[in-house]
């Protein structure tokens, strides 16, 4: 069985500061990993995904994440936060080679940007 | 643009009522999913479908049923709604041909059961 843990249900950073959202996963087989963002009253939008190619993955809006197998982590970062980054962020895992069933999501991290 | 749409966007109903949430997609994807989102719990899988003839239960299927009327349509039904089914419901699709299980989400249906 697979699972995802997101550390911190709320993270607050100042505008212009580094954003770091933490995600650890467990999976019995090599995983696919995803970060989704949810803006208020909207659906989920894919930020980036890891599918066994490069371990450093670049996504939209200046976000990137690094897959670290030894640490079973896939933390999301952005060098400089912008007010428009305020949203809910979800990390998700799917098993490599499978994937017909659904994604397993973390509980989400609400990112707050302080002016 | 190819899209995933959900109707209704908001629904208020009473305990014991039957309700159907509908999902349509123009992406041409074969796989479709229903999730529910609760504050602090993330998204949890209710049902998923590989194609019209293949329906599978997810993590939290009790109290729900689904129908895949066509490749592009996947409906979720609550046979007798109860208050703890109050949640935000999302439909999603993915493309088997592309692999990786990247899923594309609809805008959601906010359901309130009184």
Tab-separated table of C-alpha atoms in Angstrom:
chain	number	residue	atom	x	y	z
A	1	UNK	CA	0.000	0.000	0.000
A	2	UNK	CA	1.129	3.513	-0.673
A	3	UNK	CA	0.813	6.589	1.510
A	4	UNK	CA	1.792	10.255	1.554
A	5	UNK	CA	2.673	12.471	4.497
A	6	UNK	CA	2.769	16.237	4.180
A	7	UNK	CA	4.454	17.943	7.101
A	8	UNK	CA	2.596	21.031	8.215
A	9	UNK	CA	-1.050	21.651	7.470
A	10	UNK	CA	-0.265	25.380	7.262
A	11	UNK	CA	2.959	27.063	6.144
A	12	UNK	CA	3.442	30.822	6.281
A	13	UNK	CA	6.220	32.662	4.436
A	14	UNK	CA	6.928	36.264	3.601
A	15	UNK	CA	6.616	37.517	0.055
A	16	UNK	CA	9.992	37.030	-1.638
A	17	UNK	CA	11.113	34.300	0.758
A	18	UNK	CA	11.864	30.673	-0.036
A	19	UNK	CA	8.892	28.323	-0.167
A	20	UNK	CA	9.476	24.761	1.073
A	21	UNK	CA	6.595	22.299	1.310
A	22	UNK	CA	7.499	18.848	2.554
A	23	UNK	CA	6.245	15.521	1.227
A	24	UNK	CA	7.291	12.019	2.204
A	25	UNK	CA	5.853	8.913	0.622
A	26	UNK	CA	5.818	5.191	1.080
A	27	UNK	CA	5.404	2.775	-1.778
A	28	UNK	CA	6.236	-0.876	-2.279
A	29	UNK	CA	7.247	-0.242	-5.896
A	30	UNK	CA	8.868	2.703	-7.681
A	31	UNK	CA	6.428	5.577	-7.560
A	32	UNK	CA	5.093	8.290	-9.737
A	33	UNK	CA	4.872	11.486	-7.686
A	34	UNK	CA	2.844	14.618	-8.222
A	35	UNK	CA	2.261	18.051	-6.757
A	36	UNK	CA	-1.117	19.656	-7.356
A	37	UNK	CA	-2.267	23.152	-6.411
A	38	UNK	CA	-5.808	24.179	-5.534
A	39	UNK	CA	-6.768	27.837	-5.606
A	40	UNK	CA	-9.907	28.898	-3.720
A	41	UNK	CA	-13.116	27.569	-5.247
A	42	UNK	CA	-11.268	25.792	-8.021
A	43	UNK	CA	-10.271	22.266	-8.960
A	44	UNK	CA	-6.781	20.825	-8.767
A	45	UNK	CA	-4.099	21.882	-11.219
A	46	UNK	CA	-0.920	19.901	-11.823
A	47	UNK	CA	2.225	21.762	-10.774
A	48	UNK	CA	4.753	19.069	-11.643
A	49	UNK	CA	5.297	15.326	-11.770
A	50	UNK	CA	8.075	12.773	-11.345
A	51	UNK	CA	7.871	9.729	-13.608
A	52	UNK	CA	11.342	8.129	-13.221
A	53	UNK	CA	13.252	10.491	-15.508
A	54	UNK	CA	15.265	13.367	-13.991
A	55	UNK	CA	15.157	13.503	-10.203
A	56	UNK	CA	14.908	17.307	-10.207
A	57	UNK	CA	11.600	18.228	-11.734
A	58	UNK	CA	10.653	21.727	-12.825
A	59	UNK	CA	7.033	22.752	-12.922
A	60	UNK	CA	4.851	25.727	-13.616
A	61	UNK	CA	4.978	29.088	-11.838
A	62	UNK	CA	8.637	28.675	-10.831
A	63	UNK	CA	8.128	25.603	-8.633
A	64	UNK	CA	10.409	22.603	-8.612
A	65	UNK	CA	10.743	19.375	-6.631
A	66	UNK	CA	13.491	16.846	-6.106
A	67	UNK	CA	12.912	13.108	-5.855
A	68	UNK	CA	15.173	11.586	-3.184
A	69	UNK	CA	14.749	7.838	-3.074
A	70	UNK	CA	16.968	7.359	-0.013
A	71	UNK	CA	14.826	9.806	1.962
A	72	UNK	CA	11.513	8.800	0.299
A	73	UNK	CA	10.860	12.493	-0.164
A	74	UNK	CA	9.564	14.794	-2.862
A	75	UNK	CA	9.686	18.281	-1.367
A	76	UNK	CA	8.342	21.266	-3.313
A	77	UNK	CA	10.317	24.507	-3.457
A	78	UNK	CA	10.179	27.954	-4.980
A	79	UNK	CA	13.011	30.453	-4.508
A	80	UNK	CA	10.848	33.538	-4.089
A	81	UNK	CA	7.220	33.494	-2.941
A	82	UNK	CA	4.624	35.648	-4.620
A	83	UNK	CA	1.257	36.653	-3.221
A	84	UNK	CA	-0.429	34.674	-6.005
A	85	UNK	CA	1.133	31.455	-4.632
A	86	UNK	CA	-1.307	31.440	-1.715
A	87	UNK	CA	-3.267	28.213	-2.148
A	88	UNK	CA	-3.632	24.611	-0.967
A	89	UNK	CA	-0.930	22.220	-2.155
A	90	UNK	CA	-1.300	18.462	-2.398
A	91	UNK	CA	1.360	15.824	-2.869
A	92	UNK	CA	0.187	12.553	-4.438
A	93	UNK	CA	1.656	9.158	-5.299
A	94	UNK	CA	0.815	6.483	-7.826
A	95	UNK	CA	2.560	3.179	-8.312
A	96	UNK	CA	4.870	2.911	-11.313
A	97	UNK	CA	3.754	0.290	-13.760
A	98	UNK	CA	0.265	0.375	-12.406
A	99	UNK	CA	-1.542	3.638	-12.327
A	100	UNK	CA	-4.940	2.436	-13.399
A	101	UNK	CA	-6.240	3.042	-9.936
A	102	UNK	CA	-6.398	6.409	-8.296
A	103	UNK	CA	-3.811	8.668	-6.795
A	104	UNK	CA	-3.136	8.584	-3.066
A	105	UNK	CA	-3.065	12.135	-1.739
A	106	UNK	CA	-1.535	13.752	1.281
A	107	UNK	CA	-3.769	15.829	3.523
A	108	UNK	CA	-2.612	19.064	1.973
A	109	UNK	CA	-0.621	22.111	3.039
A	110	UNK	CA	-2.168	25.544	3.057
A	111	UNK	CA	0.443	28.087	1.947
A	112	UNK	CA	0.022	31.575	3.376
A	113	UNK	CA	2.009	34.469	1.950
A	114	UNK	CA	2.654	37.398	4.263
A	115	UNK	CA	3.125	40.793	2.597
B	1	UNK	CA	-9.996	23.328	-24.912
B	2	UNK	CA	-10.607	19.736	-23.962
B	3	UNK	CA	-12.043	19.787	-20.513
B	4	UNK	CA	-13.617	18.019	-17.526
B	5	UNK	CA	-16.967	19.434	-16.453
B	6	UNK	CA	-19.135	18.673	-13.433
B	7	UNK	CA	-22.783	19.387	-12.762
B	8	UNK	CA	-24.152	20.728	-10.551
B	9	UNK	CA	-21.449	22.953	-9.057
B	10	UNK	CA	-23.332	23.339	-5.810
B	11	UNK	CA	-26.138	21.262	-4.307
B	12	UNK	CA	-27.993	21.335	-1.043
B	13	UNK	CA	-30.147	18.336	-0.217
B	14	UNK	CA	-31.813	16.655	2.735
B	15	UNK	CA	-31.010	13.466	4.571
B	16	UNK	CA	-32.452	10.424	2.817
B	17	UNK	CA	-32.688	11.975	-0.639
B	18	UNK	CA	-31.173	10.345	-3.698
B	19	UNK	CA	-28.777	12.571	-5.570
B	20	UNK	CA	-26.674	12.229	-8.705
B	21	UNK	CA	-23.525	14.127	-9.571
B	22	UNK	CA	-22.476	14.143	-13.196
B	23	UNK	CA	-19.118	14.348	-14.903
B	24	UNK	CA	-18.352	14.778	-18.592
B	25	UNK	CA	-15.031	15.028	-20.382
B	26	UNK	CA	-13.904	16.004	-23.851
B	27	UNK	CA	-10.304	14.868	-23.382
B	28	UNK	CA	-10.855	11.461	-24.947
B	29	UNK	CA	-9.404	9.756	-21.864
B	30	UNK	CA	-10.368	6.196	-21.037
B	31	UNK	CA	-10.020	6.354	-17.274
B	32	UNK	CA	-12.323	8.329	-14.956
B	33	UNK	CA	-12.362	8.781	-11.179
B	34	UNK	CA	-14.479	10.191	-8.373
B	35	UNK	CA	-12.876	11.667	-5.260
B	36	UNK	CA	-14.199	13.465	-2.228
B	37	UNK	CA	-12.330	16.217	-0.419
B	38	UNK	CA	-12.816	16.960	3.259
B	39	UNK	CA	-10.946	19.692	5.142
B	40	UNK	CA	-7.756	18.320	6.638
B	41	UNK	CA	-8.149	14.935	4.956
B	42	UNK	CA	-7.051	15.617	1.402
B	43	UNK	CA	-8.741	13.737	-1.438
B	44	UNK	CA	-9.943	10.180	-1.114
B	45	UNK	CA	-10.895	7.865	-3.950
B	46	UNK	CA	-14.526	6.719	-4.140
B	47	UNK	CA	-14.728	4.828	-7.450
B	48	UNK	CA	-12.755	4.547	-10.646
B	49	UNK	CA	-13.415	3.192	-14.122
B	50	UNK	CA	-10.996	1.897	-16.755
B	51	UNK	CA	-13.661	1.951	-19.457
B	52	UNK	CA	-17.413	1.601	-19.865
B	53	UNK	CA	-17.438	-2.036	-18.762
B	54	UNK	CA	-14.960	-1.769	-15.917
B	55	UNK	CA	-15.931	-0.181	-12.579
B	56	UNK	CA	-13.870	-0.484	-9.415
B	57	UNK	CA	-14.355	0.503	-5.790
B	58	UNK	CA	-11.947	2.887	-4.202
B	59	UNK	CA	-11.037	3.571	-0.606
B	60	UNK	CA	-14.428	4.907	0.516
B	61	UNK	CA	-17.151	3.465	-1.735
B	62	UNK	CA	-19.758	2.667	0.948
B	63	UNK	CA	-22.922	4.711	0.447
B	64	UNK	CA	-22.053	5.556	-3.156
B	65	UNK	CA	-22.649	4.018	-6.564
B	66	UNK	CA	-21.486	4.984	-10.049
B	67	UNK	CA	-22.478	4.598	-13.669
B	68	UNK	CA	-20.230	4.909	-16.721
B	69	UNK	CA	-22.811	5.720	-19.379
B	70	UNK	CA	-20.236	6.340	-22.107
B	71	UNK	CA	-16.503	6.831	-22.354
B	72	UNK	CA	-17.044	10.528	-21.744
B	73	UNK	CA	-19.581	10.335	-18.884
B	74	UNK	CA	-19.211	9.073	-15.331
B	75	UNK	CA	-21.930	9.700	-12.735
B	76	UNK	CA	-21.796	9.378	-8.964
B	77	UNK	CA	-24.963	8.615	-6.991
B	78	UNK	CA	-25.774	8.857	-3.318
B	79	UNK	CA	-28.699	6.488	-2.860
B	80	UNK	CA	-29.750	7.913	0.499
B	81	UNK	CA	-27.733	10.963	1.417
B	82	UNK	CA	-26.526	11.464	4.991
B	83	UNK	CA	-24.910	14.534	6.594
B	84	UNK	CA	-21.407	13.052	6.716
B	85	UNK	CA	-21.449	12.926	2.929
B	86	UNK	CA	-21.249	16.701	2.943
B	87	UNK	CA	-18.027	17.364	1.040
B	88	UNK	CA	-16.446	18.675	-2.129
B	89	UNK	CA	-16.563	16.056	-4.888
B	90	UNK	CA	-14.131	15.929	-7.781
B	91	UNK	CA	-14.175	14.017	-11.010
B	92	UNK	CA	-10.859	13.304	-12.735
B	93	UNK	CA	-9.614	11.640	-15.911
B	94	UNK	CA	-6.384	10.082	-17.106
B	95	UNK	CA	-5.059	8.630	-20.334
B	96	UNK	CA	-3.806	5.031	-20.282
B	97	UNK	CA	-1.767	5.613	-23.424
B	98	UNK	CA	0.372	8.286	-21.800
B	99	UNK	CA	1.125	6.352	-18.629
B	100	UNK	CA	2.209	7.943	-15.377
B	101	UNK	CA	-1.382	8.341	-14.205
B	102	UNK	CA	-1.393	12.142	-14.439
B	103	UNK	CA	-4.960	13.068	-13.624
B	104	UNK	CA	-6.983	16.028	-14.829
B	105	UNK	CA	-9.611	17.385	-12.478
B	106	UNK	CA	-12.977	19.000	-12.917
B	107	UNK	CA	-13.965	22.130	-10.969
B	108	UNK	CA	-15.760	20.175	-8.246
B	109	UNK	CA	-19.275	19.883	-6.844
B	110	UNK	CA	-19.922	21.225	-3.368
B	111	UNK	CA	-22.562	19.014	-1.752
B	112	UNK	CA	-24.313	19.854	1.496
B	113	UNK	CA	-26.585	17.284	3.147
B	114	UNK	CA	-28.843	18.742	5.827
